[in-house]
Short mmCIF file of C-alpha atoms in Angstrom, two decimals:
data_model
loop_
_atom_site.label_atom_id
_atom_site.label_comp_id
_atom_site.label_asym_id
_atom_site.label_seq_id
_atom_site.Cartn_x
_atom_site.Cartn_y
_atom_site.Cartn_z
CA MET A 1 -17.85 14.81 -7.15
CA LYS A 2 -17.42 12.38 -10.02
CA ARG A 3 -15.25 9.29 -9.68
CA ILE A 4 -12.75 9.57 -12.50
CA TRP A 5 -9.91 7.08 -12.35
CA ALA A 6 -7.42 6.03 -14.97
CA LEU A 7 -6.40 2.45 -15.66
CA VAL A 8 -2.86 2.84 -14.38
CA LEU A 9 -0.71 1.67 -11.48
CA ALA A 10 0.21 5.11 -10.19
CA SER A 11 -1.14 7.80 -7.89
CA THR A 12 -2.22 11.02 -9.57
CA ALA A 13 -3.97 13.23 -7.05
CA ALA A 14 -5.86 15.26 -9.65
CA LEU A 15 -7.59 12.19 -11.01
CA PHE A 16 -7.62 9.83 -8.06
CA PRO A 17 -8.94 11.65 -4.97
CA GLN A 18 -8.22 9.42 -2.01
CA ALA A 19 -11.68 10.04 -0.56
CA LEU A 20 -13.19 8.23 -3.52
CA LEU A 21 -11.17 5.05 -3.17
CA ALA A 22 -13.08 3.59 -0.24
CA GLN A 23 -15.49 0.82 -1.21
CA PRO A 24 -18.48 -0.47 0.80
CA ALA A 25 -17.42 -2.66 3.70
CA THR A 26 -19.10 -5.89 2.56
CA GLU A 27 -18.98 -6.96 -1.08
CA THR A 28 -20.61 -10.06 -2.52
CA ALA A 29 -21.22 -11.45 -5.98
CA PRO A 30 -23.49 -8.91 -7.69
CA ASP A 31 -26.90 -9.54 -9.21
CA PRO A 32 -26.15 -10.54 -12.84
CA ALA A 33 -28.57 -7.86 -14.00
CA SER A 34 -27.03 -5.07 -11.89
CA PRO A 35 -25.22 -2.19 -13.63
CA PHE A 36 -21.95 -3.32 -12.07
CA ALA A 37 -22.27 -6.91 -13.33
CA VAL A 38 -23.31 -5.82 -16.82
CA ARG A 39 -20.34 -3.49 -17.18
CA ALA A 40 -17.96 -6.01 -15.59
CA ALA A 41 -18.82 -8.48 -18.34
CA GLN A 42 -17.69 -5.90 -20.92
CA VAL A 43 -14.30 -5.07 -19.43
CA VAL A 44 -12.28 -7.72 -21.29
CA ASP A 45 -13.69 -6.60 -24.63
CA LEU A 46 -13.15 -2.95 -23.70
CA LEU A 47 -9.48 -3.49 -22.97
CA GLY A 48 -9.12 -5.60 -26.09
CA GLY A 49 -10.55 -2.81 -28.24
CA ARG A 50 -13.72 -4.74 -29.07
CA TYR A 51 -16.18 -2.67 -27.05
CA PRO A 52 -16.68 1.07 -27.78
CA TYR A 53 -14.92 3.35 -25.33
CA THR A 54 -17.57 6.04 -25.85
CA GLU A 55 -20.38 3.67 -24.87
CA PHE A 56 -18.60 2.36 -21.79
CA PHE A 57 -17.40 5.51 -19.99
CA SER A 58 -19.24 8.58 -18.73
CA SER A 59 -18.65 11.92 -20.42
CA ALA A 60 -16.72 13.14 -17.36
CA PHE A 61 -14.33 10.20 -17.59
CA GLN A 62 -13.88 10.75 -21.33
CA GLN A 63 -12.99 14.40 -20.74
CA ALA A 64 -10.45 13.52 -18.07
CA ILE A 65 -8.95 10.52 -19.90
CA PRO A 66 -9.37 11.00 -23.68
CA LEU A 67 -9.53 7.96 -25.95
CA GLU A 68 -5.96 8.32 -27.20
CA GLN A 69 -4.61 8.42 -23.65
CA PHE A 70 -6.77 5.47 -22.61
CA GLN A 71 -5.57 3.42 -25.59
CA ALA A 72 -1.95 4.19 -24.73
CA ILE A 73 -2.49 3.05 -21.14
CA THR A 74 -4.23 -0.18 -22.13
CA ALA A 75 -1.56 -0.90 -24.75
CA ASP A 76 1.09 -0.56 -22.08
CA LEU A 77 -0.81 -2.90 -19.75
CA THR A 78 -1.07 -5.47 -22.53
CA ALA A 79 2.62 -5.15 -23.33
CA GLN A 80 3.46 -5.75 -19.66
CA TYR A 81 0.98 -8.47 -18.76
CA GLY A 82 -0.33 -9.95 -21.99
CA ALA A 83 -3.85 -9.85 -23.37
CA PRO A 84 -6.80 -9.60 -20.95
CA LEU A 85 -8.54 -12.99 -20.93
CA ALA A 86 -11.38 -13.16 -18.43
CA ILE A 87 -13.00 -11.78 -15.29
CA GLU A 88 -12.19 -14.31 -12.59
CA SER A 89 -14.45 -12.76 -9.97
CA ALA A 90 -16.60 -9.70 -9.34
CA SER A 91 -17.97 -8.35 -6.06
CA SER A 92 -20.14 -5.38 -5.18
CA ALA A 93 -22.18 -4.27 -2.18
CA ASP A 94 -24.70 -2.12 -4.04
CA GLY A 95 -24.61 -3.20 -7.68
CA HIS A 96 -22.80 0.00 -8.72
CA ALA A 97 -19.34 0.01 -7.08
CA GLY A 98 -17.06 -2.92 -6.50
CA THR A 99 -13.98 -4.94 -7.27
CA LEU A 100 -12.96 -7.15 -10.20
CA ARG A 101 -10.21 -9.73 -10.60
CA LEU A 102 -9.05 -9.66 -14.19
CA ARG A 103 -6.94 -12.45 -15.66
CA PHE A 104 -4.25 -11.42 -18.14
CA GLU A 105 -2.03 -13.88 -19.98
CA LYS A 106 0.82 -13.30 -17.52
CA ALA A 107 -0.85 -11.83 -14.45
CA VAL A 108 -3.99 -11.27 -12.39
CA GLY A 109 -5.09 -7.69 -11.80
CA THR A 110 -7.40 -6.20 -9.20
CA LEU A 111 -9.63 -3.41 -10.50
CA GLU A 112 -12.02 -1.01 -8.82
CA MET A 113 -15.03 0.10 -10.89
CA VAL A 114 -17.92 2.47 -10.29
CA VAL A 115 -21.01 2.61 -12.53
CA SER A 116 -23.38 5.58 -12.54
CA GLY A 117 -27.00 5.31 -11.48
CA GLY A 118 -28.26 7.18 -14.55
CA PRO A 119 -30.25 5.62 -17.36
CA GLN A 120 -27.15 4.94 -19.49
CA GLN A 121 -25.29 3.34 -16.57
CA ARG A 122 -21.90 4.47 -17.80
CA VAL A 123 -18.67 3.76 -15.93
CA GLU A 124 -17.45 6.75 -13.94
CA GLY A 125 -14.33 5.18 -12.50
CA LEU A 126 -12.04 2.32 -13.45
CA ARG A 127 -8.71 1.72 -11.80
CA VAL A 128 -6.14 -1.05 -11.55
CA THR A 129 -5.11 -1.19 -7.89
CA ASP A 130 -2.83 -4.21 -8.01
CA VAL A 131 -1.30 -6.68 -10.47
CA LYS A 132 0.35 -9.94 -9.51
CA MET A 133 2.50 -11.70 -12.07
CA LEU A 134 1.67 -15.38 -12.33
CA SER A 135 5.35 -16.23 -12.44
CA ASP A 136 7.94 -13.57 -11.74
CA SER A 137 11.46 -13.14 -10.43
CA PHE A 138 14.08 -10.47 -9.91
CA ALA A 139 15.94 -11.95 -12.86
CA GLN A 140 12.89 -11.54 -15.09
CA VAL A 141 12.41 -7.91 -14.06
CA SER A 142 16.10 -7.31 -14.68
CA ALA A 143 15.78 -8.77 -18.18
CA ASP A 144 12.66 -6.71 -18.91
CA LEU A 145 14.37 -3.52 -17.78
CA ALA A 146 17.47 -4.32 -19.82
CA ALA A 147 15.31 -4.74 -22.93
CA LEU A 148 14.03 -1.16 -22.72
CA PRO A 149 15.56 1.41 -25.09
CA GLY A 150 18.25 3.53 -23.50
CA ARG A 151 19.94 2.84 -20.16
CA THR A 152 18.41 1.39 -17.01
CA ALA A 153 19.44 0.49 -13.49
CA PHE A 154 17.73 -0.90 -10.43
CA LEU A 155 18.48 -2.02 -6.90
CA VAL A 156 16.54 -3.81 -4.22
CA ALA A 157 18.32 -3.80 -0.87
CA VAL A 158 17.56 -4.46 2.77
CA LEU A 159 18.75 -1.91 5.33
CA ASP A 160 20.32 -3.30 8.50
CA GLY A 161 21.50 -0.42 10.63
CA GLU A 162 24.29 1.22 8.67
CA ALA A 163 24.62 -1.73 6.30
CA ILE A 164 22.98 -1.90 2.89
CA HIS A 165 22.62 -5.51 1.75
CA PRO A 166 21.78 -5.81 -1.97
CA ILE A 167 19.14 -8.41 -2.84
CA ALA A 168 18.97 -7.82 -6.57
CA GLY A 169 20.17 -5.20 -8.99
CA THR A 170 21.65 -4.28 -12.33
CA ASN A 171 24.01 -1.38 -13.15
CA THR A 172 23.81 -0.34 -9.51
CA GLU A 173 26.84 2.00 -9.77
CA LEU A 174 25.78 3.65 -13.05
CA GLN A 175 25.20 7.39 -12.78
CA LEU A 176 21.84 8.20 -14.37
CA ALA A 177 19.65 11.28 -14.49
CA ILE A 178 17.08 11.01 -11.69
CA GLY A 179 14.83 14.03 -12.23
CA SER A 180 13.08 15.25 -9.10
CA THR A 181 14.41 12.40 -6.96
CA PHE A 182 17.22 14.88 -6.20
CA LYS A 183 14.74 16.68 -3.93
CA LEU A 184 15.35 14.02 -1.28
CA TYR A 185 18.79 15.57 -0.73
CA ILE A 186 17.06 18.87 0.07
CA LEU A 187 14.65 17.12 2.44
CA ASP A 188 17.58 15.42 4.15
CA GLU A 189 19.39 18.73 4.69
CA LEU A 190 16.21 20.43 5.91
CA ALA A 191 15.67 17.67 8.46
CA ALA A 192 19.32 17.92 9.54
CA GLN A 193 19.11 21.68 10.09
CA ILE A 194 15.93 21.22 12.12
CA ALA A 195 17.54 18.46 14.20
CA ALA A 196 20.46 20.82 14.88
CA GLY A 197 18.06 23.43 16.24
CA ARG A 198 18.66 25.94 13.47
CA ARG A 199 15.07 25.78 12.24
CA LYS A 200 11.65 24.38 13.08
CA TRP A 201 9.13 22.64 10.84
CA SER A 202 6.64 25.29 11.92
CA ASP A 203 8.85 28.21 10.86
CA VAL A 204 7.03 30.53 8.45
CA VAL A 205 9.06 31.76 5.48
CA PRO A 206 8.18 33.63 2.28
CA LEU A 207 7.70 31.72 -0.96
CA SER A 208 10.73 33.39 -2.48
CA HIS A 209 11.46 31.67 -5.80
CA LEU A 210 8.74 30.63 -8.22
CA SER A 211 9.52 28.03 -10.86
CA PHE A 212 8.25 26.35 -13.99
CA SER A 213 5.99 23.28 -13.61
CA SER A 214 4.83 23.82 -10.03
CA ALA A 215 1.71 21.85 -9.15
CA ALA A 216 1.03 23.65 -5.87
CA THR A 217 2.54 27.14 -6.20
CA ALA A 218 1.89 28.04 -9.84
CA ASN A 219 0.95 31.73 -10.10
CA TRP A 220 1.18 32.24 -6.34
CA PRO A 221 2.38 35.71 -5.25
CA VAL A 222 6.05 35.90 -4.37
CA GLY A 223 6.36 36.41 -0.64
CA THR A 224 3.37 34.28 0.33
CA PRO A 225 4.07 33.03 3.87
CA VAL A 226 4.29 29.25 4.20
CA THR A 227 5.72 26.87 6.79
CA LEU A 228 8.80 24.76 6.16
CA GLN A 229 6.70 21.62 6.58
CA THR A 230 4.29 22.83 3.89
CA LEU A 231 7.18 23.47 1.50
CA ALA A 232 8.58 20.01 2.22
CA ASN A 233 5.20 18.35 1.70
CA TRP A 234 4.70 20.13 -1.63
CA MET A 235 8.25 19.43 -2.80
CA ILE A 236 8.03 15.69 -2.14
CA SER A 237 4.38 14.75 -2.68
CA VAL A 238 3.64 16.74 -5.86
CA SER A 239 7.23 17.66 -6.77
CA ASP A 240 6.49 21.39 -6.64
CA ASN A 241 9.43 23.28 -8.11
CA GLY A 242 8.64 26.64 -6.51
CA ALA A 243 8.77 25.02 -3.08
CA THR A 244 11.99 23.27 -4.10
CA ASP A 245 13.80 26.41 -5.24
CA THR A 246 12.62 28.34 -2.17
CA LEU A 247 14.15 25.64 0.05
CA ILE A 248 17.42 25.52 -1.91
CA HIS A 249 17.90 29.27 -1.47
CA LEU A 250 16.87 29.13 2.18
CA LEU A 251 19.01 26.15 3.23
CA GLY A 252 21.99 27.08 1.06
CA ARG A 253 23.40 25.41 -2.02
CA ASP A 254 26.67 24.64 -0.24
CA ALA A 255 24.89 22.98 2.68
CA ILE A 256 22.89 20.70 0.40
CA GLU A 257 26.01 19.76 -1.53
CA ALA A 258 27.73 18.89 1.74
CA ARG A 259 24.75 16.78 2.77
CA MET A 260 24.87 14.96 -0.57
CA ARG A 261 28.56 14.16 -0.01
CA SER A 262 28.03 13.02 3.57
CA SER A 263 25.19 10.71 2.53
CA GLY A 264 27.70 8.80 0.40
CA HIS A 265 27.09 9.99 -3.16
CA SER A 266 29.79 8.31 -5.25
CA ASP A 267 30.27 11.13 -7.79
CA PRO A 268 29.07 14.40 -6.22
CA SER A 269 30.74 16.54 -8.87
CA ARG A 270 27.92 15.51 -11.25
CA ASN A 271 25.60 17.64 -9.11
CA ILE A 272 27.90 20.55 -8.26
CA PRO A 273 26.84 23.29 -8.38
CA PHE A 274 23.53 21.94 -7.07
CA LEU A 275 21.17 23.57 -9.58
CA THR A 276 17.79 24.99 -8.76
CA THR A 277 14.98 23.87 -11.05
CA VAL A 278 14.82 27.30 -12.70
CA GLU A 279 18.56 27.22 -13.40
CA ALA A 280 18.28 23.76 -14.95
CA PHE A 281 15.28 24.69 -17.09
CA ALA A 282 16.94 27.90 -18.23
CA LEU A 283 20.24 26.26 -19.16
CA LYS A 284 18.39 23.68 -21.25
CA GLY A 285 16.56 26.40 -23.21
CA ASN A 286 17.49 27.80 -26.59
CA ASN A 287 17.89 31.34 -25.28
CA PHE A 288 20.76 30.24 -23.01
CA ALA A 289 22.74 28.37 -25.65
CA ASP A 290 25.80 30.59 -25.15
CA LEU A 291 25.88 30.16 -21.39
CA ARG A 292 25.13 26.45 -21.71
CA THR A 293 28.19 25.93 -23.92
CA ASP A 294 30.46 27.63 -21.39
CA PHE A 295 28.81 25.86 -18.45
CA LEU A 296 29.13 22.36 -19.86
CA LYS A 297 32.85 22.65 -20.58
CA ALA A 298 33.69 24.23 -17.20
CA ASP A 299 34.84 22.59 -13.98
CA ASP A 300 32.86 22.82 -10.73
CA ARG A 301 34.44 26.09 -9.62
CA GLU A 302 33.86 27.82 -12.95
CA GLN A 303 30.31 26.46 -13.22
CA ARG A 304 29.54 27.95 -9.82
CA ARG A 305 30.98 31.29 -10.91
CA LEU A 306 28.87 31.26 -14.10
CA ILE A 307 25.72 30.57 -12.08
CA ASP A 308 26.53 33.37 -9.64
CA VAL A 309 27.37 36.05 -12.21
CA ASN A 310 24.30 35.19 -14.29
CA ALA A 311 21.90 35.01 -11.35
CA ASP A 312 19.84 37.93 -12.68
CA ARG A 313 19.34 36.15 -16.02
CA LEU A 314 18.62 32.70 -14.63
CA VAL A 315 15.08 33.48 -13.51
CA LEU A 316 11.63 32.10 -14.31
CA ALA A 317 10.79 34.94 -16.69
CA ASN A 318 13.61 33.79 -18.97
CA VAL A 319 12.76 30.07 -19.01
CA ASP A 320 12.12 29.17 -22.64
CA GLY A 321 9.29 26.66 -22.50
CA VAL A 322 9.17 26.49 -26.29
CA SER A 323 12.49 24.65 -26.24
CA PHE A 324 10.89 21.60 -24.66
CA ASP A 325 9.36 20.16 -27.82
CA GLY A 326 8.95 16.50 -26.90
CA LYS A 327 12.57 15.43 -27.25
CA PRO A 328 15.15 14.82 -24.50
CA ARG A 329 17.44 17.80 -23.94
CA PHE A 330 20.95 17.32 -22.56
CA ILE A 331 19.81 14.69 -20.05
CA ASP A 332 23.31 13.23 -19.87
CA ARG A 333 24.87 16.58 -18.88
CA LEU A 334 22.24 18.98 -17.49
CA GLU A 335 20.29 17.12 -14.86
CA TRP A 336 20.69 15.73 -11.35
CA PHE A 337 22.50 12.39 -11.20
CA ALA A 338 22.83 9.43 -8.88
CA SER A 339 23.43 5.70 -9.02
CA ALA A 340 21.02 3.20 -7.54
CA THR A 341 23.50 2.65 -4.73
CA ASP A 342 23.69 6.40 -4.11
CA ILE A 343 19.91 6.50 -3.73
CA ALA A 344 20.00 3.59 -1.29
CA ARG A 345 22.57 5.48 0.80
CA LEU A 346 20.37 8.58 0.73
CA MET A 347 17.35 6.54 1.87
CA ARG A 348 19.47 5.10 4.68
CA ASP A 349 20.40 8.64 5.71
CA LEU A 350 16.76 9.73 5.78
CA ARG A 351 15.69 6.68 7.81
CA ARG A 352 18.41 6.98 10.44
CA ARG A 353 17.67 10.71 10.79
CA ASN A 354 14.31 9.61 12.20
CA ALA A 355 12.54 12.90 11.44
CA PRO A 356 8.79 12.17 11.59
CA ALA A 357 7.84 15.20 9.47
CA ALA A 358 10.33 14.28 6.74
CA LEU A 359 9.10 10.69 6.63
CA ALA A 360 5.50 11.93 6.62
CA ALA A 361 6.24 14.04 3.54
CA MET A 362 7.60 10.96 1.76
CA ALA A 363 4.52 8.91 2.67
CA ILE A 364 1.91 11.31 1.21
CA ASN A 365 2.28 9.85 -2.28
CA SER A 366 3.38 6.21 -2.33
CA GLY A 367 4.07 6.23 -6.07
CA VAL A 368 2.26 2.92 -6.59
CA ALA A 369 -1.34 1.80 -6.45
CA PRO A 370 -2.79 1.46 -2.93
CA GLY A 371 -3.39 -2.28 -3.24
CA THR A 372 0.31 -2.97 -3.68
CA THR A 373 1.22 -1.55 -0.27
CA ARG A 374 -1.23 -3.41 1.95
CA ASN A 375 1.44 -5.76 3.32
CA TRP A 376 3.80 -2.91 4.17
CA SER A 377 3.51 -0.99 7.43
CA TRP A 378 5.07 2.15 5.92
CA VAL A 379 6.00 3.25 2.39
CA GLY A 380 7.82 6.45 1.45
CA TYR A 381 8.41 7.52 -2.13
CA LYS A 382 10.00 10.05 -4.45
CA GLY A 383 10.10 9.94 -8.20
CA GLY A 384 11.43 12.16 -10.91
CA SER A 385 10.88 12.70 -14.59
CA GLU A 386 11.50 14.86 -17.59
CA ILE A 387 11.42 13.97 -21.26
CA GLY A 388 13.68 10.93 -21.59
CA VAL A 389 14.11 10.51 -17.82
CA LEU A 390 12.22 8.46 -15.24
CA SER A 391 13.26 7.50 -11.74
CA MET A 392 11.26 5.89 -8.92
CA SER A 393 12.50 5.16 -5.42
CA LEU A 394 10.76 3.60 -2.42
CA LEU A 395 11.79 3.28 1.21
CA ALA A 396 9.49 0.75 2.86
CA GLN A 397 9.07 -1.23 6.06
CA ARG A 398 7.69 -4.76 5.67
CA LYS A 399 4.73 -5.54 7.89
CA SER A 400 5.60 -9.19 8.43
CA ASP A 401 8.98 -8.65 10.13
CA GLY A 402 9.66 -4.91 10.40
CA LYS A 403 12.61 -5.03 7.99
CA TRP A 404 13.39 -1.91 5.96
CA PHE A 405 14.01 -2.03 2.21
CA VAL A 406 15.00 0.28 -0.62
CA VAL A 407 13.51 -0.33 -4.07
CA THR A 408 14.78 2.00 -6.77
CA ALA A 409 14.90 2.05 -10.57
CA SER A 410 15.88 4.63 -13.19
CA TRP A 411 15.50 4.76 -16.97
CA ASN A 412 17.19 7.23 -19.33
CA ASN A 413 16.81 7.49 -23.09
CA ASP A 414 18.45 10.44 -24.82
CA GLN A 415 16.71 9.64 -28.12
CA ALA A 416 13.03 9.58 -27.13
CA ASP A 417 10.63 9.92 -24.22
CA VAL A 418 10.08 6.99 -21.87
CA SER A 419 6.86 5.43 -20.57
CA ALA A 420 5.83 6.16 -16.99
CA GLU A 421 3.39 3.25 -16.99
CA THR A 422 6.19 0.85 -17.91
CA LEU A 423 8.46 1.88 -15.06
CA VAL A 424 5.57 1.96 -12.57
CA ALA A 425 4.81 -1.64 -13.54
CA MET A 426 8.47 -2.61 -13.02
CA ILE A 427 8.61 -0.98 -9.59
CA THR A 428 5.32 -2.62 -8.65
CA ARG A 429 6.74 -6.02 -9.58
CA LEU A 430 9.94 -5.36 -7.62
CA LEU A 431 7.94 -4.34 -4.56
CA ALA A 432 5.82 -7.50 -4.79
CA LEU A 433 8.94 -9.66 -5.06
CA THR A 434 10.53 -7.83 -2.12
CA GLU A 435 7.41 -8.45 -0.06
CA SER A 436 7.94 -12.21 -0.27
CA TRP A 437 11.77 -12.23 -0.25
CA LYS A 438 13.49 -14.30 2.38
CA PRO A 439 17.23 -14.37 3.13
#
């Protein structure tokens, strides 16, 4: 299997298989003539646009990460951390795979690189695993978030039993669209029903409701038997919408809404009725313009009635994918909403529920590069996105003292799409600052 990594601070299972991340146990300064050392010397010029992309990367890498995408990623890195200046150190055990420390104007990044053994010695994998700002603060991250187009909010808080103690934050009570982060409310209700003895994680149920944009269940036959734990793992780790909608129908819309209220959501009406992903996609589409108009002007009771009486129309076959043309669609009205404080309360609810399977689902995908979590004993994550919407939320236990923290940030722009790489970088900085925070 080829090592194909992108130069980003995020986990994307399709491109970054975890089995390929392990490096040889002992790395030393490479032979200057080794393939690794030769390519390492070209990295600064590559990122600065002075060395040809097509001569640096293997054909497999180029197919997975086309030039335009690579340029967008490197431009975002430069915007965040300044121009790449120099390789501070390089180490490799075999002259082909190893680690680089790259100095930017404002930060130092750790990169993993793998060079092929073929005659052209092209790079098969290049990945930023960690970036440390040379001088950073919560105030600086707050200013950088505030400078982004649209609306932003963030919160870093320490959990102490039932108490949530804010460390840093901006617009912490602002209701913003959170995309698939809403799926944590479903996970919370599932764990609660299991704790009450109504269900078991091992229960086998049919995959009952397929949905648009499902990474795990796309094109699966309706009725495929799956366990509740499998559905939860898919819903959280790869944000599978078919698994999500199956769980909403199984657990009950009313029960999830009640769980959302009991967790402390400050404006639950924003999410009532609690829409399935198919319902949300359908209502955003052009072929539901009439129903959308009625839905948006209705109160909670009438919205629920409209969903119920149109249940036969609000199905995957009627989702109008053509409507999603690269512009945000009704993200201030047709979405799932929460404030940063609401998310912190939800994370508190999940932690105190102490359901190992639920926490395990959250830990499958940490949302940030592996190198950024090495000083944390446990990291759970859920993010959400659609055009114009990004949200990232971490629940993490610090290795040094066992304290639990919530790190969450959301970014909405109803005029244009937003950059995932930018918000990942912000969350990574917040996590690094939280790692060293002292009361």
